[in-house]
mmCIF file of C-alpha atoms in Angstrom:
data_model
loop_
_atom_site.group_PDB
_atom_site.id
_atom_site.type_symbol
_atom_site.label_atom_id
_atom_site.label_comp_id
_atom_site.label_asym_id
_atom_site.label_seq_id
_atom_site.Cartn_x
_atom_site.Cartn_y
_atom_site.Cartn_z
ATOM 1 C CA UNK A 1 -18.254 -15.955 24.349
ATOM 2 C CA UNK A 2 -18.706 -20.053 25.593
ATOM 3 C CA UNK A 3 -21.374 -20.261 23.023
ATOM 4 C CA UNK A 4 -20.523 -18.606 19.743
ATOM 5 C CA UNK A 5 -17.056 -20.971 20.415
ATOM 6 C CA UNK A 6 -19.971 -24.092 20.849
ATOM 7 C CA UNK A 7 -21.438 -23.011 18.125
ATOM 8 C CA UNK A 8 -18.321 -23.460 16.037
ATOM 9 C CA UNK A 9 -17.180 -26.595 17.111
ATOM 10 C CA UNK A 10 -20.524 -27.680 16.315
ATOM 11 C CA UNK A 11 -20.044 -25.847 12.666
ATOM 12 C CA UNK A 12 -16.942 -25.250 11.852
ATOM 13 C CA UNK A 13 -17.811 -24.227 8.578
ATOM 14 C CA UNK A 14 -19.313 -21.298 9.749
ATOM 15 C CA UNK A 15 -18.452 -18.160 7.410
ATOM 16 C CA UNK A 16 -20.504 -15.213 9.359
ATOM 17 C CA UNK A 17 -21.398 -14.050 12.422
ATOM 18 C CA UNK A 18 -23.574 -11.790 13.686
ATOM 19 C CA UNK A 19 -23.716 -10.461 17.294
ATOM 20 C CA UNK A 20 -26.362 -7.918 17.577
ATOM 21 C CA UNK A 21 -26.437 -5.733 19.511
ATOM 22 C CA UNK A 22 -22.846 -6.361 21.352
ATOM 23 C CA UNK A 23 -24.462 -5.080 24.921
ATOM 24 C CA UNK A 24 -26.810 -8.000 25.220
ATOM 25 C CA UNK A 25 -23.256 -10.605 23.833
ATOM 26 C CA UNK A 26 -20.650 -9.581 26.367
ATOM 27 C CA UNK A 27 -20.635 -10.566 30.311
ATOM 28 C CA UNK A 28 -20.752 -7.123 33.055
ATOM 29 C CA UNK A 29 -18.474 -5.392 34.503
ATOM 30 C CA UNK A 30 -16.709 -6.266 37.101
ATOM 31 C CA UNK A 31 -16.551 -3.647 39.638
ATOM 32 C CA UNK A 32 -12.883 -2.713 39.950
ATOM 33 C CA UNK A 33 -12.493 -3.578 36.115
ATOM 34 C CA UNK A 34 -11.387 -0.556 33.323
ATOM 35 C CA UNK A 35 -13.707 0.044 31.588
ATOM 36 C CA UNK A 36 -11.057 0.407 28.198
ATOM 37 C CA UNK A 37 -9.970 -2.999 29.414
ATOM 38 C CA UNK A 38 -13.379 -3.856 29.321
ATOM 39 C CA UNK A 39 -13.950 -2.743 25.811
ATOM 40 C CA UNK A 40 -11.076 -4.893 25.167
ATOM 41 C CA UNK A 41 -11.591 -7.881 26.106
ATOM 42 C CA UNK A 42 -15.042 -8.194 25.225
ATOM 43 C CA UNK A 43 -14.139 -8.382 21.357
ATOM 44 C CA UNK A 44 -10.197 -9.528 21.123
ATOM 45 C CA UNK A 45 -11.424 -13.494 21.760
ATOM 46 C CA UNK A 46 -14.258 -12.357 19.563
ATOM 47 C CA UNK A 47 -12.064 -11.599 16.700
ATOM 48 C CA UNK A 48 -9.631 -13.754 17.614
ATOM 49 C CA UNK A 49 -11.800 -16.762 17.658
ATOM 50 C CA UNK A 50 -13.305 -15.602 14.170
ATOM 51 C CA UNK A 51 -9.983 -15.466 12.586
ATOM 52 C CA UNK A 52 -9.610 -19.186 13.914
ATOM 53 C CA UNK A 53 -12.490 -20.157 12.342
ATOM 54 C CA UNK A 54 -11.820 -17.863 8.778
ATOM 55 C CA UNK A 55 -14.433 -16.073 9.759
ATOM 56 C CA UNK A 56 -15.772 -13.325 9.381
ATOM 57 C CA UNK A 57 -17.810 -11.239 12.235
ATOM 58 C CA UNK A 58 -20.170 -8.304 12.654
ATOM 59 C CA UNK A 59 -20.166 -6.785 14.852
ATOM 60 C CA UNK A 60 -23.579 -4.322 15.875
ATOM 61 C CA UNK A 61 -23.498 -1.461 18.741
ATOM 62 C CA UNK A 62 -24.851 1.914 19.050
ATOM 63 C CA UNK A 63 -23.749 5.131 19.027
ATOM 64 C CA UNK A 64 -23.670 7.729 22.691
ATOM 65 C CA UNK A 65 -26.062 11.240 22.754
ATOM 66 C CA UNK A 66 -23.402 13.944 22.800
ATOM 67 C CA UNK A 67 -22.132 15.447 19.163
ATOM 68 C CA UNK A 68 -18.495 15.058 17.736
ATOM 69 C CA UNK A 69 -16.961 16.065 14.772
ATOM 70 C CA UNK A 70 -15.874 12.531 13.482
ATOM 71 C CA UNK A 71 -18.498 10.471 13.887
ATOM 72 C CA UNK A 72 -16.267 7.317 15.350
ATOM 73 C CA UNK A 73 -15.906 9.163 18.582
ATOM 74 C CA UNK A 74 -19.771 8.640 18.686
ATOM 75 C CA UNK A 75 -18.920 4.634 18.927
ATOM 76 C CA UNK A 76 -20.734 4.234 22.658
ATOM 77 C CA UNK A 77 -17.826 3.296 25.534
ATOM 78 C CA UNK A 78 -13.922 3.839 25.216
ATOM 79 C CA UNK A 79 -12.186 3.243 22.683
ATOM 80 C CA UNK A 80 -10.909 0.170 23.651
ATOM 81 C CA UNK A 81 -13.928 -1.144 21.219
ATOM 82 C CA UNK A 82 -12.398 0.473 17.845
ATOM 83 C CA UNK A 83 -8.620 -0.675 19.516
ATOM 84 C CA UNK A 84 -9.606 -3.138 18.977
ATOM 85 C CA UNK A 85 -11.376 -4.306 15.054
ATOM 86 C CA UNK A 86 -9.929 -3.531 12.690
ATOM 87 C CA UNK A 87 -12.146 -2.084 10.914
ATOM 88 C CA UNK A 88 -15.932 0.789 11.279
ATOM 89 C CA UNK A 89 -18.784 1.664 9.742
ATOM 90 C CA UNK A 90 -21.319 3.958 10.689
ATOM 91 C CA UNK A 91 -24.140 4.538 9.294
ATOM 92 C CA UNK A 92 -25.663 8.782 9.753
ATOM 93 C CA UNK A 93 -28.615 10.340 8.489
ATOM 94 C CA UNK A 94 -28.699 14.230 6.825
ATOM 95 C CA UNK A 95 -30.799 15.562 9.197
ATOM 96 C CA UNK A 96 -32.311 17.841 6.421
ATOM 97 C CA UNK A 97 -32.907 14.442 4.142
ATOM 98 C CA UNK A 98 -33.711 11.921 5.611
ATOM 99 C CA UNK A 99 -33.090 9.619 2.512
ATOM 100 C CA UNK A 100 -29.388 10.078 2.750
ATOM 101 C CA UNK A 101 -27.667 7.411 5.299
ATOM 102 C CA UNK A 102 -24.189 8.355 5.189
ATOM 103 C CA UNK A 103 -21.742 5.638 5.077
ATOM 104 C CA UNK A 104 -18.406 5.988 8.085
ATOM 105 C CA UNK A 105 -15.041 3.989 7.221
ATOM 106 C CA UNK A 106 -12.409 3.671 9.247
ATOM 107 C CA UNK A 107 -10.480 -0.001 9.303
ATOM 108 C CA UNK A 108 -5.888 -0.203 9.251
ATOM 109 C CA UNK A 109 -6.736 -2.515 4.859
ATOM 110 C CA UNK A 110 -9.180 0.497 3.249
ATOM 111 C CA UNK A 111 -7.963 2.126 0.400
ATOM 112 C CA UNK A 112 -10.716 5.582 1.712
ATOM 113 C CA UNK A 113 -11.967 6.755 4.240
ATOM 114 C CA UNK A 114 -14.221 9.471 2.439
ATOM 115 C CA UNK A 115 -17.997 8.771 3.374
ATOM 116 C CA UNK A 116 -20.234 7.350 0.944
ATOM 117 C CA UNK A 117 -24.282 8.258 0.601
ATOM 118 C CA UNK A 118 -26.460 6.654 0.197
ATOM 119 C CA UNK A 119 -30.273 6.453 -0.749
ATOM 120 C CA UNK A 120 -32.794 4.291 0.183
ATOM 121 C CA UNK A 121 -34.326 2.219 -2.671
ATOM 122 C CA UNK A 122 -37.926 1.001 -2.324
ATOM 123 C CA UNK A 123 -38.420 -0.588 -4.359
ATOM 124 C CA UNK A 124 -35.450 -3.087 -4.370
ATOM 125 C CA UNK A 125 -36.003 -3.229 -1.172
ATOM 126 C CA UNK A 126 -30.869 -1.903 -0.383
ATOM 127 C CA UNK A 127 -29.270 1.140 0.453
ATOM 128 C CA UNK A 128 -27.611 1.782 -2.734
ATOM 129 C CA UNK A 129 -24.707 3.684 -2.929
ATOM 130 C CA UNK A 130 -24.851 7.846 -4.347
ATOM 131 C CA UNK A 131 -21.717 8.661 -4.638
ATOM 132 C CA UNK A 132 -18.937 11.061 -1.799
ATOM 133 C CA UNK A 133 -21.514 11.617 0.774
ATOM 134 C CA UNK A 134 -19.748 15.613 1.116
ATOM 135 C CA UNK A 135 -21.868 15.844 -2.853
ATOM 136 C CA UNK A 136 -25.177 14.759 -1.270
ATOM 137 C CA UNK A 137 -25.009 16.323 2.655
ATOM 138 C CA UNK A 138 -27.320 19.420 2.894
ATOM 139 C CA UNK A 139 -25.696 20.505 6.080
ATOM 140 C CA UNK A 140 -22.231 20.421 6.978
ATOM 141 C CA UNK A 141 -21.145 16.317 8.561
ATOM 142 C CA UNK A 142 -20.974 16.635 12.400
ATOM 143 C CA UNK A 143 -24.614 17.483 11.798
ATOM 144 C CA UNK A 144 -24.847 14.634 10.600
ATOM 145 C CA UNK A 145 -27.779 12.385 13.977
ATOM 146 C CA UNK A 146 -25.851 9.201 14.606
ATOM 147 C CA UNK A 147 -27.549 5.698 14.196
ATOM 148 C CA UNK A 148 -26.411 2.783 14.066
ATOM 149 C CA UNK A 149 -22.406 1.627 14.774
ATOM 150 C CA UNK A 150 -20.893 -1.314 13.042
ATOM 151 C CA UNK A 151 -17.501 -2.724 14.362
ATOM 152 C CA UNK A 152 -16.140 -5.700 11.057
ATOM 153 C CA UNK A 153 -13.444 -7.140 13.164
ATOM 154 C CA UNK A 154 -12.051 -8.952 10.216
ATOM 155 C CA UNK A 155 -9.833 -7.817 7.534
ATOM 156 C CA UNK A 156 -11.319 -7.623 4.033
ATOM 157 C CA UNK A 157 -8.450 -9.308 2.827
ATOM 158 C CA UNK A 158 -9.216 -12.147 4.675
ATOM 159 C CA UNK A 159 -12.896 -12.593 4.839
ATOM 160 C CA UNK A 160 -12.754 -12.797 1.093
ATOM 161 C CA UNK A 161 -10.509 -15.871 1.044
ATOM 162 C CA UNK A 162 -12.244 -16.876 3.931
ATOM 163 C CA UNK A 163 -14.997 -16.779 1.025
ATOM 164 C CA UNK A 164 -13.086 -18.495 -0.994
ATOM 165 C CA UNK A 165 -12.737 -14.934 -3.373
ATOM 166 C CA UNK A 166 -10.434 -13.850 -4.881
ATOM 167 C CA UNK A 167 -8.393 -10.268 -4.689
#
C-alpha cells in the first residue's frame, strides 16, 4: 500500500490502477486478526487512496472452488472484500460452451445486475457482448465454472468524472 501511495505522490495525474492479483499485494494476516476485518482493512485504504487521487482502480482476485447458486458468493475470502467496494465483476464460463463467458455485475450504482453473455472474437481480440446471459447459456447459471473475480472499487460516475467524460 505504501508503494502505491508513493506512486500517486510521484505521479498525481495517474487515473487508473490495476492490482493483479490482490493476494500478492496485501500484507500477511496477523495471527489474532479476524479474517473479515483483514479483508476490509486490505481494500478500504486502497479505495480511499483512489478516491483521494480521483483515480479508478481494478483489483483482480480469484474465486474459491465452492459451487454456489450466486456467483458472487464464490469470491475467495470473507464478505469483507465485497463489502468494501462499490462494484464487483465476476467472469465465468458456460461449462458446455467454452465460447460463452458470462460477466456478472453487482454494485450500488448499477441500473441492472442481469448477467451478460460475452463471446470471444479472435479477429478483434476482444469479448463481444452477445446479450442477456439467460438467452445464451446451455445450462442453468449455477453450472457456470467461476474463472476470475474483478473488484472495482469506484463508482461509475466517479470513474467518468475522473476521465473527464460527461455522464
